[in-house]
């Protein structure tokens, strides 16, 4: 495996052992290794080693992980509960907050542990970015314990949304909707909230989807506070343009479509991604973005739907890159699939453009 060091930011894929070995020997340009599969259940190693962002979701198919690299030298550091690696221009960070009992603490009074830990995680991220200066949040991945469980008569995802929005408000980041980042939020069986984030010294353009209500304007029936994310982000680095498409589901307007039908939900999700791709082309004043040229991660709720989802995607797109399939709970109980995508990151060493 040769790591590409040409682009300011690139991603390549490798088997986990190979990537770890590479990281041990030559980590100077590596911002993060993103690995998959559940964390060991023991308490022995509560946190991943620095520079390794572990996603506690089972990966379907051959062993694979992502190597995020940059062309400038990278160092590791910690900031409160955050561990991160940074170059002069990019930061890839990870924060884990134990949720001892997602149900709640202090009986049933006060905010839930998950809400409090979520607000804390985001406050730490924003404080780090304010300390470093000139860095913007580019992409966030939220791994939420038992996302669809209800405690204190409120679903965990909704508790999470309260904590996240509180932190955005506390750091005055909700008024400028153009700086709301692209994100993914799905459920895990871990006992901790894990947030992975990419930040950079550049200005992303937030993208929305004309087929969907902005998530931060969802009506109250989806929870007391709306989710704080944009449908995508486009980043012009000059020699390199990057497109992040957020986790995208079978939602039109603000309503779930095709409850119970994984194939139809897959089609609707791709329809939504196509609309975000059209927005990206409009913003970029180009037609470079194309469904077949994206790198995808697919989150599916039920193993028995995987074949259907895969068949539907194979019919709709001929992706030129590896598509990763991960089993996860989705943020609404009636959603069976969520799909995220990127463009402009794949390193040339993977034999792709
Ligand atoms: C949706 O469109 C589906 O809360 O950060 C997708 C991507 C979803 C990100 C988040 C939620 C989030 O509402 C769920």
mmCIF file of C-alpha atoms and ligand atoms in Angstrom:
data_model
loop_
_atom_site.group_PDB
_atom_site.id
_atom_site.type_symbol
_atom_site.label_atom_id
_atom_site.label_comp_id
_atom_site.label_asym_id
_atom_site.label_seq_id
_atom_site.Cartn_x
_atom_site.Cartn_y
_atom_site.Cartn_z
ATOM 1 C CA UNK A 1 0.000 0.000 0.000
ATOM 2 C CA UNK A 2 1.293 3.415 -0.952
ATOM 3 C CA UNK A 3 -0.207 6.400 0.768
ATOM 4 C CA UNK A 4 -1.029 9.235 -1.559
ATOM 5 C CA UNK A 5 0.402 12.506 -0.314
ATOM 6 C CA UNK A 6 -0.503 14.708 -3.215
ATOM 7 C CA UNK A 7 -3.883 15.971 -2.108
ATOM 8 C CA UNK A 8 -4.464 18.231 0.898
ATOM 9 C CA UNK A 9 -6.985 15.639 2.109
ATOM 10 C CA UNK A 10 -7.409 12.076 0.874
ATOM 11 C CA UNK A 11 -8.937 8.766 1.880
ATOM 12 C CA UNK A 12 -7.727 5.311 0.934
ATOM 13 C CA UNK A 13 -8.951 1.865 1.917
ATOM 14 C CA UNK A 14 -6.931 -1.055 3.289
ATOM 15 C CA UNK A 15 -7.379 -4.168 5.404
ATOM 16 C CA UNK A 16 -7.224 -3.152 9.076
ATOM 17 C CA UNK A 17 -3.983 -4.981 9.950
ATOM 18 C CA UNK A 18 -2.179 -3.439 6.983
ATOM 19 C CA UNK A 19 -3.413 0.048 7.848
ATOM 20 C CA UNK A 20 -2.389 -0.353 11.498
ATOM 21 C CA UNK A 21 1.077 -1.466 10.481
ATOM 22 C CA UNK A 22 1.381 1.488 8.158
ATOM 23 C CA UNK A 23 0.219 3.767 10.975
ATOM 24 C CA UNK A 24 2.789 2.280 13.372
ATOM 25 C CA UNK A 25 5.653 2.816 10.934
ATOM 26 C CA UNK A 26 4.779 5.929 8.954
ATOM 27 C CA UNK A 27 2.113 7.993 10.562
ATOM 28 C CA UNK A 28 3.464 11.412 9.718
ATOM 29 C CA UNK A 29 0.810 12.220 7.116
ATOM 30 C CA UNK A 30 -2.073 10.244 8.591
ATOM 31 C CA UNK A 31 -4.903 12.212 10.205
ATOM 32 C CA UNK A 32 -6.910 9.169 11.212
ATOM 33 C CA UNK A 33 -7.499 5.502 10.609
ATOM 34 C CA UNK A 34 -11.219 4.809 10.727
ATOM 35 C CA UNK A 35 -11.932 1.190 11.680
ATOM 36 C CA UNK A 36 -15.190 -0.723 11.962
ATOM 37 C CA UNK A 37 -16.704 -3.572 14.002
ATOM 38 C CA UNK A 38 -17.869 -3.600 17.587
ATOM 39 C CA UNK A 39 -15.566 -2.587 20.396
ATOM 40 C CA UNK A 40 -14.509 -5.348 22.743
ATOM 41 C CA UNK A 41 -17.145 -5.666 25.438
ATOM 42 C CA UNK A 42 -14.597 -5.629 28.279
ATOM 43 C CA UNK A 43 -13.812 -2.484 30.201
ATOM 44 C CA UNK A 44 -10.121 -3.143 29.626
ATOM 45 C CA UNK A 45 -9.726 -0.616 26.851
ATOM 46 C CA UNK A 46 -12.443 2.000 27.071
ATOM 47 C CA UNK A 47 -10.952 4.208 24.393
ATOM 48 C CA UNK A 48 -9.321 3.705 21.041
ATOM 49 C CA UNK A 49 -5.615 4.524 20.679
ATOM 50 C CA UNK A 50 -4.873 8.050 19.492
ATOM 51 C CA UNK A 51 -5.362 8.459 15.810
ATOM 52 C CA UNK A 52 -7.613 5.420 15.486
ATOM 53 C CA UNK A 53 -11.294 6.302 15.169
ATOM 54 C CA UNK A 54 -13.221 3.123 15.942
ATOM 55 C CA UNK A 55 -16.773 2.905 14.672
ATOM 56 C CA UNK A 56 -18.521 0.280 16.784
ATOM 57 C CA UNK A 57 -20.695 -1.080 13.964
ATOM 58 C CA UNK A 58 -20.396 -4.453 12.237
ATOM 59 C CA UNK A 59 -18.993 -4.098 8.731
ATOM 60 C CA UNK A 60 -20.579 -6.409 6.211
ATOM 61 C CA UNK A 61 -18.181 -7.881 3.669
ATOM 62 C CA UNK A 62 -14.402 -8.069 3.587
ATOM 63 C CA UNK A 63 -12.304 -6.413 6.267
ATOM 64 C CA UNK A 64 -11.626 -2.819 5.325
ATOM 65 C CA UNK A 65 -10.848 0.484 6.951
ATOM 66 C CA UNK A 66 -10.302 4.078 5.881
ATOM 67 C CA UNK A 67 -7.021 5.944 6.017
ATOM 68 C CA UNK A 68 -7.424 9.731 6.091
ATOM 69 C CA UNK A 69 -4.208 11.427 4.965
ATOM 70 C CA UNK A 70 -2.958 14.896 4.257
ATOM 71 C CA UNK A 71 0.048 16.392 2.478
ATOM 72 C CA UNK A 72 1.350 18.253 5.537
ATOM 73 C CA UNK A 73 2.923 16.825 8.707
ATOM 74 C CA UNK A 74 0.539 15.661 11.407
ATOM 75 C CA UNK A 75 0.847 15.521 15.207
ATOM 76 C CA UNK A 76 -1.337 13.957 17.919
ATOM 77 C CA UNK A 77 -2.780 15.875 20.836
ATOM 78 C CA UNK A 78 -5.474 15.766 23.495
ATOM 79 C CA UNK A 79 -7.897 18.412 24.665
ATOM 80 C CA UNK A 80 -10.039 17.488 27.672
ATOM 81 C CA UNK A 81 -11.776 14.291 26.474
ATOM 82 C CA UNK A 82 -10.909 14.805 22.797
ATOM 83 C CA UNK A 83 -8.056 12.969 21.157
ATOM 84 C CA UNK A 84 -7.107 14.315 17.789
ATOM 85 C CA UNK A 85 -4.477 14.501 15.111
ATOM 86 C CA UNK A 86 -3.837 17.716 13.279
ATOM 87 C CA UNK A 87 -1.871 19.231 10.467
ATOM 88 C CA UNK A 88 -1.665 22.993 9.993
ATOM 89 C CA UNK A 89 -4.885 22.795 7.941
ATOM 90 C CA UNK A 90 -6.933 19.817 9.188
ATOM 91 C CA UNK A 91 -8.006 18.131 12.403
ATOM 92 C CA UNK A 92 -9.515 14.677 12.761
ATOM 93 C CA UNK A 93 -10.796 14.189 16.302
ATOM 94 C CA UNK A 94 -12.688 11.721 18.405
ATOM 95 C CA UNK A 95 -14.473 12.146 21.710
ATOM 96 C CA UNK A 96 -16.020 9.399 23.814
ATOM 97 C CA UNK A 97 -18.425 10.108 26.646
ATOM 98 C CA UNK A 98 -19.455 7.161 28.809
ATOM 99 C CA UNK A 99 -23.203 6.907 29.335
ATOM 100 C CA UNK A 100 -23.290 4.784 32.464
ATOM 101 C CA UNK A 101 -27.025 4.523 32.354
ATOM 102 C CA UNK A 102 -28.606 6.168 29.318
ATOM 103 C CA UNK A 103 -31.832 6.026 31.260
ATOM 104 C CA UNK A 104 -30.912 8.758 33.574
ATOM 105 C CA UNK A 105 -29.279 9.609 36.777
ATOM 106 C CA UNK A 106 -30.648 11.210 39.933
ATOM 107 C CA UNK A 107 -33.836 9.279 39.627
ATOM 108 C CA UNK A 108 -35.797 10.890 36.837
ATOM 109 C CA UNK A 109 -34.957 14.488 37.542
ATOM 110 C CA UNK A 110 -32.927 16.892 35.467
ATOM 111 C CA UNK A 111 -31.562 16.270 31.969
ATOM 112 C CA UNK A 112 -30.638 12.719 31.020
ATOM 113 C CA UNK A 113 -27.047 11.527 31.094
ATOM 114 C CA UNK A 114 -27.059 11.191 27.296
ATOM 115 C CA UNK A 115 -28.263 14.787 26.849
ATOM 116 C CA UNK A 116 -25.648 16.108 29.277
ATOM 117 C CA UNK A 117 -22.794 14.086 27.759
ATOM 118 C CA UNK A 118 -23.804 15.138 24.234
ATOM 119 C CA UNK A 119 -23.766 18.819 25.175
ATOM 120 C CA UNK A 120 -20.408 18.320 26.867
ATOM 121 C CA UNK A 121 -18.910 16.573 23.810
ATOM 122 C CA UNK A 122 -19.980 19.372 21.465
ATOM 123 C CA UNK A 123 -18.907 22.100 23.892
ATOM 124 C CA UNK A 124 -15.437 20.550 24.029
ATOM 125 C CA UNK A 125 -15.254 20.349 20.231
ATOM 126 C CA UNK A 126 -16.295 23.987 19.829
ATOM 127 C CA UNK A 127 -13.885 25.125 22.540
ATOM 128 C CA UNK A 128 -11.037 23.291 20.811
ATOM 129 C CA UNK A 129 -11.881 24.910 17.470
ATOM 130 C CA UNK A 130 -12.117 28.345 19.083
ATOM 131 C CA UNK A 131 -8.712 27.823 20.732
ATOM 132 C CA UNK A 132 -7.069 26.836 17.478
ATOM 133 C CA UNK A 133 -8.818 29.615 15.490
ATOM 134 C CA UNK A 134 -9.789 29.742 11.841
ATOM 135 C CA UNK A 135 -10.949 26.148 11.866
ATOM 136 C CA UNK A 136 -14.449 25.186 10.812
ATOM 137 C CA UNK A 137 -16.342 22.013 11.531
ATOM 138 C CA UNK A 138 -16.515 20.211 8.174
ATOM 139 C CA UNK A 139 -18.077 16.825 8.931
ATOM 140 C CA UNK A 140 -19.398 15.079 12.051
ATOM 141 C CA UNK A 141 -20.304 11.441 12.717
ATOM 142 C CA UNK A 142 -22.400 10.705 15.811
ATOM 143 C CA UNK A 143 -22.490 7.140 17.203
ATOM 144 C CA UNK A 144 -25.359 7.038 19.670
ATOM 145 C CA UNK A 145 -26.014 4.209 22.159
ATOM 146 C CA UNK A 146 -29.389 2.485 21.609
ATOM 147 C CA UNK A 147 -30.625 5.407 19.529
ATOM 148 C CA UNK A 148 -34.259 4.280 19.368
ATOM 149 C CA UNK A 149 -34.675 3.330 23.041
ATOM 150 C CA UNK A 150 -36.943 5.450 25.177
ATOM 151 C CA UNK A 151 -35.976 6.576 28.635
ATOM 152 C CA UNK A 152 -37.860 9.207 30.568
ATOM 153 C CA UNK A 153 -40.432 8.962 27.814
ATOM 154 C CA UNK A 154 -38.007 10.440 25.311
ATOM 155 C CA UNK A 155 -36.133 8.591 22.578
ATOM 156 C CA UNK A 156 -32.345 8.671 22.904
ATOM 157 C CA UNK A 157 -31.974 10.400 19.535
ATOM 158 C CA UNK A 158 -34.238 13.185 20.787
ATOM 159 C CA UNK A 159 -32.247 13.495 24.018
ATOM 160 C CA UNK A 160 -29.102 13.705 21.884
ATOM 161 C CA UNK A 161 -30.673 16.466 19.763
ATOM 162 C CA UNK A 162 -31.359 18.576 22.858
ATOM 163 C CA UNK A 163 -27.755 18.307 24.050
ATOM 164 C CA UNK A 164 -26.336 19.020 20.577
ATOM 165 C CA UNK A 165 -28.536 22.046 19.988
ATOM 166 C CA UNK A 166 -27.755 23.434 23.471
ATOM 167 C CA UNK A 167 -24.045 23.363 22.641
ATOM 168 C CA UNK A 168 -24.585 25.046 19.248
ATOM 169 C CA UNK A 169 -26.577 27.792 20.986
ATOM 170 C CA UNK A 170 -24.046 28.173 23.820
ATOM 171 C CA UNK A 171 -21.300 28.714 21.243
ATOM 172 C CA UNK A 172 -23.436 30.988 19.077
ATOM 173 C CA UNK A 173 -23.328 28.584 16.154
ATOM 174 C CA UNK A 174 -27.017 28.204 15.391
ATOM 175 C CA UNK A 175 -27.745 31.689 14.078
ATOM 176 C CA UNK A 176 -25.477 31.269 11.063
ATOM 177 C CA UNK A 177 -27.123 28.290 9.398
ATOM 178 C CA UNK A 178 -24.420 28.357 6.708
ATOM 179 C CA UNK A 179 -21.942 27.021 9.245
ATOM 180 C CA UNK A 180 -24.035 24.028 10.358
ATOM 181 C CA UNK A 181 -21.980 20.957 9.419
ATOM 182 C CA UNK A 182 -22.792 17.875 7.387
ATOM 183 C CA UNK A 183 -23.355 14.890 9.687
ATOM 184 C CA UNK A 184 -24.399 11.327 10.268
ATOM 185 C CA UNK A 185 -26.176 10.068 13.399
ATOM 186 C CA UNK A 186 -26.870 6.360 13.852
ATOM 187 C CA UNK A 187 -27.253 3.917 16.724
ATOM 188 C CA UNK A 188 -24.762 1.500 18.248
ATOM 189 C CA UNK A 189 -24.644 -1.101 21.016
ATOM 190 C CA UNK A 190 -21.733 0.692 22.695
ATOM 191 C CA UNK A 191 -22.166 2.081 26.188
ATOM 192 C CA UNK A 192 -20.766 5.438 25.216
ATOM 193 C CA UNK A 193 -21.588 8.325 22.964
ATOM 194 C CA UNK A 194 -18.837 8.643 20.378
ATOM 195 C CA UNK A 195 -18.420 11.687 18.133
ATOM 196 C CA UNK A 196 -15.887 11.770 15.304
ATOM 197 C CA UNK A 197 -15.237 15.053 13.547
ATOM 198 C CA UNK A 198 -13.226 16.597 10.765
ATOM 199 C CA UNK A 199 -12.386 20.292 10.973
ATOM 200 C CA UNK A 200 -10.274 22.438 8.728
ATOM 201 C CA UNK A 201 -8.876 25.851 7.987
ATOM 202 C CA UNK A 202 -11.256 26.401 5.084
ATOM 203 C CA UNK A 203 -14.810 27.584 4.586
ATOM 204 C CA UNK A 204 -17.352 24.929 3.600
ATOM 205 C CA UNK A 205 -20.545 25.814 1.752
ATOM 206 C CA UNK A 206 -23.488 24.174 3.536
ATOM 207 C CA UNK A 207 -25.846 22.377 1.151
ATOM 208 C CA UNK A 208 -29.550 21.718 1.594
ATOM 209 C CA UNK A 209 -31.925 19.444 -0.291
ATOM 210 C CA UNK A 210 -34.910 21.110 -2.005
ATOM 211 C CA UNK A 211 -36.906 17.872 -1.523
ATOM 212 C CA UNK A 212 -36.511 18.029 2.250
ATOM 213 C CA UNK A 213 -37.221 20.504 5.010
ATOM 214 C CA UNK A 214 -33.961 21.639 6.601
ATOM 215 C CA UNK A 215 -33.328 19.282 9.528
ATOM 216 C CA UNK A 216 -32.876 22.273 11.837
ATOM 217 C CA UNK A 217 -36.452 23.296 10.894
ATOM 218 C CA UNK A 218 -38.131 19.935 11.508
ATOM 219 C CA UNK A 219 -41.436 20.384 13.360
ATOM 220 C CA UNK A 220 -41.700 19.539 17.029
ATOM 221 C CA UNK A 221 -43.350 16.177 16.480
ATOM 222 C CA UNK A 222 -39.843 14.769 15.824
ATOM 223 C CA UNK A 223 -38.607 15.929 19.214
ATOM 224 C CA UNK A 224 -38.446 19.007 21.438
ATOM 225 C CA UNK A 225 -35.318 20.256 19.632
ATOM 226 C CA UNK A 226 -34.553 19.796 15.978
ATOM 227 C CA UNK A 227 -31.438 18.038 14.674
ATOM 228 C CA UNK A 228 -28.513 20.354 13.953
ATOM 229 C CA UNK A 229 -26.943 19.306 10.659
ATOM 230 C CA UNK A 230 -26.919 20.341 7.019
ATOM 231 C CA UNK A 231 -27.621 17.965 4.135
ATOM 232 C CA UNK A 232 -24.108 18.342 2.797
ATOM 233 C CA UNK A 233 -21.008 20.458 2.547
ATOM 234 C CA UNK A 234 -18.907 21.558 -0.402
ATOM 235 C CA UNK A 235 -15.318 22.632 0.120
ATOM 236 C CA UNK A 236 -13.211 24.424 -2.468
ATOM 237 C CA UNK A 237 -9.529 23.966 -1.628
ATOM 238 C CA UNK A 238 -8.389 25.270 -5.008
ATOM 239 C CA UNK A 239 -6.589 22.238 -6.426
ATOM 240 C CA UNK A 240 -9.073 19.934 -4.717
ATOM 241 C CA UNK A 241 -12.840 20.144 -4.222
ATOM 242 C CA UNK A 242 -14.508 17.971 -1.617
ATOM 243 C CA UNK A 243 -18.164 17.041 -1.316
ATOM 244 C CA UNK A 244 -19.646 15.613 1.875
ATOM 245 C CA UNK A 245 -23.185 14.264 1.678
ATOM 246 C CA UNK A 246 -24.742 13.731 5.105
ATOM 247 C CA UNK A 247 -26.497 10.575 6.163
ATOM 248 C CA UNK A 248 -29.538 10.572 3.845
ATOM 249 C CA UNK A 249 -32.729 8.622 4.379
ATOM 250 C CA UNK A 250 -36.180 8.076 2.936
ATOM 251 C CA UNK A 251 -37.567 11.402 4.082
ATOM 252 C CA UNK A 252 -39.469 13.819 1.841
ATOM 253 C CA UNK A 253 -40.450 17.161 3.335
ATOM 254 C CA UNK A 254 -40.082 16.019 6.921
ATOM 255 C CA UNK A 255 -42.005 12.747 6.596
ATOM 256 C CA UNK A 256 -40.699 9.208 6.441
ATOM 257 C CA UNK A 257 -41.671 7.525 3.162
ATOM 258 C CA UNK A 258 -42.138 3.787 2.483
ATOM 259 C CA UNK A 259 -42.206 2.546 6.081
ATOM 260 C CA UNK A 260 -41.404 -1.158 6.139
ATOM 261 C CA UNK A 261 -40.054 -1.283 2.549
ATOM 262 C CA UNK A 262 -36.252 -1.329 2.508
ATOM 263 C CA UNK A 263 -35.956 -1.361 -1.304
ATOM 264 C CA UNK A 264 -38.263 1.647 -1.724
ATOM 265 C CA UNK A 265 -36.462 3.486 1.091
ATOM 266 C CA UNK A 266 -33.174 2.858 -0.715
ATOM 267 C CA UNK A 267 -34.582 4.352 -3.928
ATOM 268 C CA UNK A 268 -35.911 7.390 -2.050
ATOM 269 C CA UNK A 269 -32.560 7.903 -0.317
ATOM 270 C CA UNK A 270 -30.741 7.837 -3.656
ATOM 271 C CA UNK A 271 -33.328 10.242 -5.085
ATOM 272 C CA UNK A 272 -32.461 12.581 -2.180
ATOM 273 C CA UNK A 273 -28.725 12.142 -2.732
ATOM 274 C CA UNK A 274 -29.231 12.966 -6.421
ATOM 275 C CA UNK A 275 -30.926 16.216 -5.361
ATOM 276 C CA UNK A 276 -27.976 17.113 -3.107
ATOM 277 C CA UNK A 277 -25.572 16.250 -5.942
ATOM 278 C CA UNK A 278 -27.523 18.680 -8.167
ATOM 279 C CA UNK A 279 -27.172 21.349 -5.466
ATOM 280 C CA UNK A 280 -23.431 20.681 -5.287
ATOM 281 C CA UNK A 281 -23.094 21.073 -9.054
ATOM 282 C CA UNK A 282 -25.045 24.326 -8.882
ATOM 283 C CA UNK A 283 -22.819 25.691 -6.096
ATOM 284 C CA UNK A 284 -19.634 24.453 -7.787
ATOM 285 C CA UNK A 285 -20.866 25.809 -11.154
ATOM 286 C CA UNK A 286 -19.944 22.537 -12.755
ATOM 287 C CA UNK A 287 -21.341 19.144 -13.540
ATOM 288 C CA UNK A 288 -18.502 17.147 -12.018
ATOM 289 C CA UNK A 289 -20.597 15.437 -9.369
ATOM 290 C CA UNK A 290 -22.324 12.270 -10.447
ATOM 291 C CA UNK A 291 -23.953 9.454 -8.451
ATOM 292 C CA UNK A 292 -21.566 6.920 -9.989
ATOM 293 C CA UNK A 293 -18.507 8.877 -8.860
ATOM 294 C CA UNK A 294 -19.296 9.055 -5.149
ATOM 295 C CA UNK A 295 -17.875 6.885 -2.367
ATOM 296 C CA UNK A 296 -20.698 5.489 -0.239
ATOM 297 C CA UNK A 297 -21.304 4.216 3.257
ATOM 298 C CA UNK A 298 -24.632 2.441 3.675
ATOM 299 C CA UNK A 299 -26.160 1.930 7.135
ATOM 300 C CA UNK A 300 -28.827 -0.799 7.208
ATOM 301 C CA UNK A 301 -31.000 -1.666 10.201
ATOM 302 C CA UNK A 302 -31.817 -5.342 9.562
ATOM 303 C CA UNK A 303 -29.535 -8.034 8.231
ATOM 304 C CA UNK A 304 -32.436 -9.599 6.322
ATOM 305 C CA UNK A 305 -32.792 -6.388 4.255
ATOM 306 C CA UNK A 306 -29.152 -6.203 3.196
ATOM 307 C CA UNK A 307 -29.521 -8.237 -0.021
ATOM 308 C CA UNK A 308 -32.516 -6.132 -1.091
ATOM 309 C CA UNK A 309 -30.748 -2.850 -0.359
ATOM 310 C CA UNK A 310 -27.604 -3.960 -2.150
ATOM 311 C CA UNK A 311 -29.561 -5.167 -5.196
ATOM 312 C CA UNK A 312 -31.395 -1.845 -5.383
ATOM 313 C CA UNK A 313 -28.179 0.151 -5.193
ATOM 314 C CA UNK A 314 -26.466 -2.068 -7.778
ATOM 315 C CA UNK A 315 -29.395 -1.411 -10.090
ATOM 316 C CA UNK A 316 -29.363 2.367 -9.553
ATOM 317 C CA UNK A 317 -25.656 3.183 -9.550
ATOM 318 C CA UNK A 318 -22.398 1.761 -10.789
ATOM 319 C CA UNK A 319 -20.134 3.122 -8.066
ATOM 320 C CA UNK A 320 -16.493 3.340 -9.064
ATOM 321 C CA UNK A 321 -15.353 3.082 -5.432
ATOM 322 C CA UNK A 322 -15.762 0.631 -2.575
ATOM 323 C CA UNK A 323 -19.148 0.875 -0.870
ATOM 324 C CA UNK A 324 -19.092 0.035 2.840
ATOM 325 C CA UNK A 325 -22.178 -1.610 4.377
ATOM 326 C CA UNK A 326 -22.591 -1.188 8.141
ATOM 327 C CA UNK A 327 -25.355 -2.518 10.360
ATOM 328 C CA UNK A 328 -26.802 0.236 12.528
ATOM 329 C CA UNK A 329 -30.046 1.460 13.978
ATOM 330 C CA UNK A 330 -31.319 4.560 12.171
ATOM 331 C CA UNK A 331 -32.518 7.694 13.958
ATOM 332 C CA UNK A 332 -36.227 7.116 13.320
ATOM 333 C CA UNK A 333 -37.732 3.754 14.240
ATOM 334 C CA UNK A 334 -39.448 3.558 10.826
ATOM 335 C CA UNK A 335 -36.261 4.085 8.813
ATOM 336 C CA UNK A 336 -34.471 0.961 7.565
ATOM 337 C CA UNK A 337 -31.559 2.503 5.680
ATOM 338 C CA UNK A 338 -29.418 5.635 5.628
ATOM 339 C CA UNK A 339 -26.741 6.420 3.051
ATOM 340 C CA UNK A 340 -23.865 8.930 3.178
ATOM 341 C CA UNK A 341 -21.386 9.782 0.455
ATOM 342 C CA UNK A 342 -18.271 11.748 -0.405
ATOM 343 C CA UNK A 343 -16.551 12.946 -3.558
ATOM 344 C CA UNK A 344 -13.086 14.281 -4.172
ATOM 345 C CA UNK A 345 -11.317 12.373 -1.392
ATOM 346 C CA UNK A 346 -10.378 9.033 -2.876
ATOM 347 C CA UNK A 347 -6.631 8.803 -3.257
ATOM 348 C CA UNK A 348 -5.306 7.980 -6.710
ATOM 349 C CA UNK A 349 -3.460 4.988 -5.332
ATOM 350 C CA UNK A 350 -6.750 3.153 -5.164
ATOM 351 C CA UNK A 351 -6.745 3.118 -8.932
ATOM 352 C CA UNK A 352 -9.592 5.544 -9.211
ATOM 353 C CA UNK A 353 -9.866 9.127 -10.274
HETATM 354 C C1 LIG B 1 -32.771 12.714 8.594
HETATM 355 O O1 LIG B 1 -32.631 13.161 7.464
HETATM 356 C C2 LIG B 1 -32.241 11.341 8.822
HETATM 357 O O2 LIG B 1 -28.969 14.060 13.474
HETATM 358 O O3 LIG B 1 -26.968 14.384 12.664
HETATM 359 C C3 LIG B 1 -29.259 11.915 8.988
HETATM 360 C C4 LIG B 1 -28.019 12.569 9.087
HETATM 361 C C5 LIG B 1 -30.107 11.932 10.073
HETATM 362 C C6 LIG B 1 -27.647 13.223 10.272
HETATM 363 C C7 LIG B 1 -28.128 13.930 12.579
HETATM 364 C C8 LIG B 1 -29.730 12.579 11.238
HETATM 365 C C9 LIG B 1 -28.505 13.218 11.350
HETATM 366 O O4 LIG B 1 -33.375 13.316 9.495
HETATM 367 C C10 LIG B 1 -31.424 11.226 10.032
#
